[in-house]
Short mmCIF file of C-alpha atoms in Angstrom, two decimals:
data_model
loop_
_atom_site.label_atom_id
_atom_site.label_comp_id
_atom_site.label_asym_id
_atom_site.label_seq_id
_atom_site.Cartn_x
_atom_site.Cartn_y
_atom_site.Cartn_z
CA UNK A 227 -231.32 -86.14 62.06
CA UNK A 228 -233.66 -88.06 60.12
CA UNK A 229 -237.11 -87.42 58.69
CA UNK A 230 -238.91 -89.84 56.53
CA UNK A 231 -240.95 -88.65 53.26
CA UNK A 232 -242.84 -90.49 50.82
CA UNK A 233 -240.35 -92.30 48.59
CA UNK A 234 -241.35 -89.97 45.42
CA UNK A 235 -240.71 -87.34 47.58
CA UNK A 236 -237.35 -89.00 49.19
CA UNK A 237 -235.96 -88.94 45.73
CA UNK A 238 -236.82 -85.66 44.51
CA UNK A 239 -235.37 -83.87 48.32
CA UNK A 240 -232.15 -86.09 47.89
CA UNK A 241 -230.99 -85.02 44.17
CA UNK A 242 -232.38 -81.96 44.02
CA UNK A 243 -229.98 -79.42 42.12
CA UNK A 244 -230.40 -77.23 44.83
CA UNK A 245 -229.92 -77.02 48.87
CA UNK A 246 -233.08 -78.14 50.35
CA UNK A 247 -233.65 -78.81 54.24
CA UNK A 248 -236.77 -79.73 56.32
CA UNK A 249 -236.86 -77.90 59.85
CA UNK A 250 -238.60 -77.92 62.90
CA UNK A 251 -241.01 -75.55 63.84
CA UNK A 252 -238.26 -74.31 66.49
CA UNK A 253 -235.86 -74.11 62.69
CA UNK A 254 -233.84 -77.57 64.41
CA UNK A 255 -232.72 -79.65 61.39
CA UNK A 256 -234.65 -82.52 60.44
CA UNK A 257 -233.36 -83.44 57.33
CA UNK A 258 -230.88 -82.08 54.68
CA UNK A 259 -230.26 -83.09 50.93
CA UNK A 260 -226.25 -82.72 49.60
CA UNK A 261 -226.02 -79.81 48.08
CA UNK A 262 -227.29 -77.94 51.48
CA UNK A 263 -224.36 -79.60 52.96
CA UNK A 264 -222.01 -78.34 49.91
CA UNK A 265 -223.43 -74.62 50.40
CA UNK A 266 -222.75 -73.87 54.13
CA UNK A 267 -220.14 -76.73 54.77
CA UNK A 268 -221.33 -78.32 57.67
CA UNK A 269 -222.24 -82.31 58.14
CA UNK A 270 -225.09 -84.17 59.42
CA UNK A 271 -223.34 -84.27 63.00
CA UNK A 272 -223.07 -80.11 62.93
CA UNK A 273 -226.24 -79.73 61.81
CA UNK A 274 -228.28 -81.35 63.97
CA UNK A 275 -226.99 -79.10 67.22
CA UNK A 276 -227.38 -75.62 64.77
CA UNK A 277 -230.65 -73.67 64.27
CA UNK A 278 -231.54 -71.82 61.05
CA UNK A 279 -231.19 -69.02 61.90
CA UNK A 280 -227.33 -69.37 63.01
CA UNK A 281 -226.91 -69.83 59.40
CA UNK A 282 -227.98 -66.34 58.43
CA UNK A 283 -225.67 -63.12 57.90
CA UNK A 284 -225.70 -60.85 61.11
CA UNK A 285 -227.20 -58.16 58.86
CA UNK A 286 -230.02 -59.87 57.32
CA UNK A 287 -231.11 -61.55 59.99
CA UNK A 288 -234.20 -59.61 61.27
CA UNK A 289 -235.30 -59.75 57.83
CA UNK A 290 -235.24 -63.04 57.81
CA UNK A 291 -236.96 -63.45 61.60
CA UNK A 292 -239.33 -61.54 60.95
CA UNK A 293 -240.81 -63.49 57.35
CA UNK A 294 -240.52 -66.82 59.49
CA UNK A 295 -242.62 -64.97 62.06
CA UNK A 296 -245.41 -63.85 59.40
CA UNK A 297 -245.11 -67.62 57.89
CA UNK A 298 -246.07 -69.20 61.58
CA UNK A 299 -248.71 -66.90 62.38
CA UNK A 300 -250.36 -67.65 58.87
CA UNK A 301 -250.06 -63.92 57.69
CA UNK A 302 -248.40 -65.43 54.29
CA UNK A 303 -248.32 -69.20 53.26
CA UNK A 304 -244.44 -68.93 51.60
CA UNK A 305 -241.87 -66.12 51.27
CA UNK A 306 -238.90 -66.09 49.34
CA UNK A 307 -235.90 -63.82 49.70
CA UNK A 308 -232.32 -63.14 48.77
CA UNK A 309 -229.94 -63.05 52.05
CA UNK A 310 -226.14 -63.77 52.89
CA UNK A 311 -225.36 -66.87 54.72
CA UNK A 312 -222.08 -67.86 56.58
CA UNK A 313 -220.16 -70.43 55.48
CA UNK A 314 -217.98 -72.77 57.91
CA UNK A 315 -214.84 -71.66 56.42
CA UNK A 316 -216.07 -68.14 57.61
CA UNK A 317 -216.96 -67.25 53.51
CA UNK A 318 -219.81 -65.31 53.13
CA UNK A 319 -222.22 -66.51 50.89
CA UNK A 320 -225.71 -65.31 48.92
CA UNK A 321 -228.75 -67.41 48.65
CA UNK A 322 -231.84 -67.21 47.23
CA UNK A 323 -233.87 -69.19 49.33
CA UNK A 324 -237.65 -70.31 50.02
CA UNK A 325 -239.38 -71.04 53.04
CA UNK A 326 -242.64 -73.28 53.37
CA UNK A 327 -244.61 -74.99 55.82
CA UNK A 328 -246.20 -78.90 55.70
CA UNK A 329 -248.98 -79.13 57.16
CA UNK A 330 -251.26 -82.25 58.08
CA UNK A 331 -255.13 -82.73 57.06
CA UNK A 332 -256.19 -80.68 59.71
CA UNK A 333 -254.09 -77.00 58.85
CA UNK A 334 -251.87 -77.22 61.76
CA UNK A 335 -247.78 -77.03 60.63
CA UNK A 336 -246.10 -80.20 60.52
CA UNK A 337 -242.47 -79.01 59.99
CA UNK A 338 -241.08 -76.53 57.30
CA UNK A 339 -239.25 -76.70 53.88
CA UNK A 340 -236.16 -74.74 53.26
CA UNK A 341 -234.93 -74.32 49.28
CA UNK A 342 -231.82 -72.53 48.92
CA UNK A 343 -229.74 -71.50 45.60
CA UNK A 344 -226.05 -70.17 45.55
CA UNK A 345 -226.17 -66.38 43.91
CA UNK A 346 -222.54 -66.21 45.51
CA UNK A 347 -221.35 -65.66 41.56
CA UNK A 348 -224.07 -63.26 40.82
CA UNK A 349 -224.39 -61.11 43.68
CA UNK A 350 -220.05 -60.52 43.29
CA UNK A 351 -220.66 -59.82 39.67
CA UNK A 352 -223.51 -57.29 40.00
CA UNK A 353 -221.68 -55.64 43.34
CA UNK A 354 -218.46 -55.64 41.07
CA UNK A 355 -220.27 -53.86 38.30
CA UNK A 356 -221.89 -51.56 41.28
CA UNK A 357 -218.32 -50.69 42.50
CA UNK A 358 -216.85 -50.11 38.54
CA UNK A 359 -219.59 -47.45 37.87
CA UNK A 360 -218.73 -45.26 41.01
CA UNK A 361 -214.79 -45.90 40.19
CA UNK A 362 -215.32 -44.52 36.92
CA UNK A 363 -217.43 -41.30 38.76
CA UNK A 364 -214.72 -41.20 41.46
CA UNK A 365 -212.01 -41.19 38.72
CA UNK A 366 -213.81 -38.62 36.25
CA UNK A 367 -213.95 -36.29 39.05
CA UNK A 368 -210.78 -36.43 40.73
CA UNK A 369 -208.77 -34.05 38.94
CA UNK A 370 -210.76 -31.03 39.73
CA UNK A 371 -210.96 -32.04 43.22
CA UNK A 372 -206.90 -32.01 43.77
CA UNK A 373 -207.33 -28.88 41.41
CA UNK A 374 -208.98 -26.97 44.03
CA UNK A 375 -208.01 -28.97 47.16
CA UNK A 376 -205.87 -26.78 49.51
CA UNK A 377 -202.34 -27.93 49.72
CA UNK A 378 -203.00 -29.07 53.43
CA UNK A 379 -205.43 -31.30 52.32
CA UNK A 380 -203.42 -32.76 49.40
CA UNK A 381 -202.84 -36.08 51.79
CA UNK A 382 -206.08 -36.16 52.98
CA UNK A 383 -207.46 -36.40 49.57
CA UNK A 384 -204.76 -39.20 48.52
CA UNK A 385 -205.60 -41.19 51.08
CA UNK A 386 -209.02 -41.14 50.23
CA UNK A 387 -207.84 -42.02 46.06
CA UNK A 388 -205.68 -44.74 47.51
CA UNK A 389 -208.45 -46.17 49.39
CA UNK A 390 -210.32 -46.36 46.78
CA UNK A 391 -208.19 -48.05 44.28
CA UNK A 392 -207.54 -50.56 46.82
CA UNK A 393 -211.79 -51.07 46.88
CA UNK A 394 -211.51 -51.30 43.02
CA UNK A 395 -208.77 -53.94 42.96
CA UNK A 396 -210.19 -55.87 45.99
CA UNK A 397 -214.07 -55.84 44.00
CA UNK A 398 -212.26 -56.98 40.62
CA UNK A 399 -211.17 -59.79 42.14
CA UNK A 400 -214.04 -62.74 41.39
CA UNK A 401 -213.10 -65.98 42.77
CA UNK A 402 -214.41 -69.17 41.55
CA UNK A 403 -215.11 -72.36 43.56
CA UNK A 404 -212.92 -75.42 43.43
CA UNK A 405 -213.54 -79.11 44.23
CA UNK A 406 -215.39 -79.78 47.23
CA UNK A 407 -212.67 -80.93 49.95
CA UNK A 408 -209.96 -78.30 49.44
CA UNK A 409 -210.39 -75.26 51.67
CA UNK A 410 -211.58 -71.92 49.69
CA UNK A 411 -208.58 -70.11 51.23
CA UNK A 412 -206.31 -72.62 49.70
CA UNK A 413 -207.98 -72.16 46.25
CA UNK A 414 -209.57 -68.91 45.26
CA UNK A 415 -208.22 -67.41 42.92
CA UNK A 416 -209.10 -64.77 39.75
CA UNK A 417 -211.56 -66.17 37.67
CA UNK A 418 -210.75 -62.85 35.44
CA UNK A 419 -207.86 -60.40 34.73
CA UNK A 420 -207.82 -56.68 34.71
CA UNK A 421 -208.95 -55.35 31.48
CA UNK A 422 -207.38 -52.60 29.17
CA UNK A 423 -210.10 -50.47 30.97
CA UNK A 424 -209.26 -51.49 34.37
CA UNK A 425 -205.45 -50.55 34.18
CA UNK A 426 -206.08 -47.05 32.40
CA UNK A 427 -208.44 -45.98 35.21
CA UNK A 428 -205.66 -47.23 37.86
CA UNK A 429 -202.95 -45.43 35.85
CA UNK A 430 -205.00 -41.73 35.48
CA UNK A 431 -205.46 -42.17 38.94
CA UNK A 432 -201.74 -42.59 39.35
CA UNK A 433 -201.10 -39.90 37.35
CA UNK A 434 -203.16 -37.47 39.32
CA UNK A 435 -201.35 -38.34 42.70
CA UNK A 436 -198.13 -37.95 41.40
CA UNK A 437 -199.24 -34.21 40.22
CA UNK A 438 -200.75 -33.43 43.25
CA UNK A 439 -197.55 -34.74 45.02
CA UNK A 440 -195.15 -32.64 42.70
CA UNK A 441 -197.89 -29.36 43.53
CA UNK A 442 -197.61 -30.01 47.27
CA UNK A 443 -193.52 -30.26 47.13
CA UNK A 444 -193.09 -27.13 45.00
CA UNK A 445 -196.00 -25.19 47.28
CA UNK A 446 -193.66 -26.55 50.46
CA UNK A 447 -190.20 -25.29 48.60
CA UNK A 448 -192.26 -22.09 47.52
CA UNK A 449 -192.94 -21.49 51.43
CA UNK A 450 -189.37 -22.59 52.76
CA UNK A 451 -187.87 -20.34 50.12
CA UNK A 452 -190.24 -17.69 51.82
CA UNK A 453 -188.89 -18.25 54.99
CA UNK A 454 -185.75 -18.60 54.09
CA UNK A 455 -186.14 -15.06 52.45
CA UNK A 456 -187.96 -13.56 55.69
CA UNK A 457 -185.20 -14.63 57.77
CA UNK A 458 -182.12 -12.71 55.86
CA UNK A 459 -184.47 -10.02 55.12
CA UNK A 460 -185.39 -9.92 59.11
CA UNK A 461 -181.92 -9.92 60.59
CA UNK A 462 -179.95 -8.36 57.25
CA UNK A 463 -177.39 -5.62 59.09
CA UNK A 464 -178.10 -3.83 55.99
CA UNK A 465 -180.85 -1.35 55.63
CA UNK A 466 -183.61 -3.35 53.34
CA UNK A 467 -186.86 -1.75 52.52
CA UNK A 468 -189.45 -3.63 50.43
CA UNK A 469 -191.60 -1.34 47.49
CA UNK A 470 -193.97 -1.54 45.22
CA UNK A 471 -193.62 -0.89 41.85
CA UNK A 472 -197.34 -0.46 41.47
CA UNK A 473 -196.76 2.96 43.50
CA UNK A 474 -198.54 1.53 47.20
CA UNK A 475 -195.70 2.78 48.86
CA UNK A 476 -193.48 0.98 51.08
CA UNK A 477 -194.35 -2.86 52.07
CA UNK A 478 -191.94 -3.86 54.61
CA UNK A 479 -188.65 -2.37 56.25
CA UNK A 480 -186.11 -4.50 58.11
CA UNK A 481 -185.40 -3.89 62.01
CA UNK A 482 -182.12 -2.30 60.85
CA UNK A 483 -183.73 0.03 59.24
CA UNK A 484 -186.23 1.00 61.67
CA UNK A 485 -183.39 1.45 63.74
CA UNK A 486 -181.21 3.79 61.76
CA UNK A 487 -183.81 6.47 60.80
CA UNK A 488 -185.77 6.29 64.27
CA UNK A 489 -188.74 5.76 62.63
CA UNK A 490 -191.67 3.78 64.23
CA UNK A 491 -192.36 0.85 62.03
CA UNK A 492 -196.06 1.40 61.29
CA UNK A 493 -195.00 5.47 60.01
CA UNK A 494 -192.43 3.29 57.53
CA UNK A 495 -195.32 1.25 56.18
CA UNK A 496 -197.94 4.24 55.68
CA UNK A 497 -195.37 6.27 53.48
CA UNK A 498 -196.83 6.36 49.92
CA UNK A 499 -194.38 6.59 47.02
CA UNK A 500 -194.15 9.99 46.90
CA UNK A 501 -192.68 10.36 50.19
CA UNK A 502 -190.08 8.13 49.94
CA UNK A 503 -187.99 11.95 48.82
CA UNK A 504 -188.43 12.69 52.56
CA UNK A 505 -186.49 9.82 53.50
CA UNK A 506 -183.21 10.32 50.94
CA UNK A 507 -182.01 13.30 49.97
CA UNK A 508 -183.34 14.46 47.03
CA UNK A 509 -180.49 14.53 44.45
CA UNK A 510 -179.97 10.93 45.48
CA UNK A 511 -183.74 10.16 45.49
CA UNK A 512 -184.15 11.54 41.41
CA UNK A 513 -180.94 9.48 40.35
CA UNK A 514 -182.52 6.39 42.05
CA UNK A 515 -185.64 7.15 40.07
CA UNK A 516 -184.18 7.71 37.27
CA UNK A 517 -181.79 4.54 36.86
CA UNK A 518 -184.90 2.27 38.30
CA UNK A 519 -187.13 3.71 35.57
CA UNK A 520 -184.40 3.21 32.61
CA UNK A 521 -182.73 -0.07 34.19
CA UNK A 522 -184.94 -1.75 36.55
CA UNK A 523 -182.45 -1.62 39.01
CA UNK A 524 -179.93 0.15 41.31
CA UNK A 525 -176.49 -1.26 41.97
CA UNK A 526 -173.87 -0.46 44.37
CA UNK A 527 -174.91 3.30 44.57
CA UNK A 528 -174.27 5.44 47.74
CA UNK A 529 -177.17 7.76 49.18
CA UNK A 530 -177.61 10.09 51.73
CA UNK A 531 -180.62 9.02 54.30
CA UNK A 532 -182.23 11.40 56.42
CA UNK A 533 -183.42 10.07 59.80
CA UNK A 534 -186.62 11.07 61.18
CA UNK A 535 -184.46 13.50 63.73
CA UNK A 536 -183.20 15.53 60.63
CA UNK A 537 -180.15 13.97 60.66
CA UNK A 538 -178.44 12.20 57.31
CA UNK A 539 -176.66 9.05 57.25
CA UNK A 540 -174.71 8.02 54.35
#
């Protein structure tokens, strides 16, 4: 993989302080300068049975087809574009990187230039500062979401907070590059540490999981208690009947109830509060009123009922 250039130009290609390659028209390396090798990893060996284009991202690279296309059919003499490369190591790297084509006296393309610069540092910095400014709108915001989130939801919605957090850490983390001939997996490490900032957005986050964690437990003991309640109220061998003190009547009766006066459950439920006489005898029915009104409550008081036959049960 050798091409030879004017010695001026030898020099200049060979210390230049940034990647530069010369392709073939069919992007097959002809030539590349150090600091190409530093950037993607590769030697002189690997190179010279690798195209281009096998360089480029996955995602970028019919952008970067496409340019090389216009460049060969003469629509543009030179582009230049930002795109990710892949590393050997498997890192994924940004470059800002120029493509140009040599030609000879005549016009017709000799071979073409590639000059590449590593953004790597940038392009992590600006995404970083990207990811902090939607944290921040993520973590302004999330109270009022849990605040009106359903309780089933509650893990959903965690889930989603956790996830997040996990994309904040993971984008704080800026590595810097080591020596060349010790593996970045070896050596990356935090080129920065969390700031003051960092940890109070982590810790409000925190602190509105663990809320919406104590909401969901008490909203789950609310409903077992509920049940619970149901239950003895369901199968109580005592006559229970549910009222409201707002005067709509009767709001539920127990099966034992039901039972005892013959009623149909759905007559129970459509007595008002002033029928409620018809169901105790009415001496009984006034003293009941009478102690609820003063006292709030009735305690260990016999009454008379009077089934729906006529007949009264004590």
């Amino acid at each position: 993989m050798r091409t030879k250039l004017p010695e001026d130009y030898e020099v200049v290609f060979d210390f230049a302080a940034i990647g530069m390659a010369l392709l073939s028209l069919d992007e097959e390396f002809l030539k590349v300068n150090t600091n190409f090798y530093e950037f993607f990893g590769y030697n002189g060996n690997e190179f010279a049975e690798m195209t281009f284009t096998e360089l480029v991202h996955h995602e970028d690279i019919s952008m970067v087809i496409e340019e090389i296309k216009k460049l060969l059919s003469g629509q543009i003499p030179t582009f230049h574009l930002e795109s990710r490369f892949l590393h050997k190591s498997g890192e994924i790297k940004w470059g800002l990187f120029s493509f140009s084509l040599v030609r000879d006296g005549k016009g017709d393309p000799l071979y073409a230039i590639v000059q590449i610069q590593d953004i790597t540092s940038r392009k992590r910095r600006e995404d970083n500062l990207s990811y902090r400014v939607e944290f921040e709108r993520f973590v302004s915001t999330m109270s009022t979401r849990f605040i009106n989130c359903p309780v089933d939801k509650i893990d959903e919605e965690i889930i989603s907070a956790l996830e997040k957090i996990s994309q904040f850490l993971n984008s704080e983390r800026i590595f810097i590059d080591h020596p060349s001939g010790i593996t970045p997996s070896s050596t990356q490490e935090l080129a920065e540490p969390f700031s003051e900032e960092d940890i109070r957005l982590i810790k409000v986050v925190g602190e509105v999981i663990f809320s919406a964690i104590q909401r969901k437990q008490t909203e789950i003991a609310r409903q077992n208690s509920e049940q619970l309640i149901s239950a003895a109220f369901a199968g109580s061998p005592a006559l229970m009947m549910i009222l409201s003190i707002e005067g709509r009547g009767v709001i539920d009766v127990n099966k034992t109830f039901i039972e005892a006066l013959g009623y149909d459950r759905n007559e129970l439920l459509n007595i008002n509060i002033d029928e409620l006489s018809n169901l105790v005898r009415p001496s009984d029915y006034e003293r009941i009123y009478e102690c609820l009104s003063q006292y709030g409550s009735v305690l260990n008081r016999e009454i008379e009922m009077i089934t729906k036959s006529g007949a009264k049960r004590k």
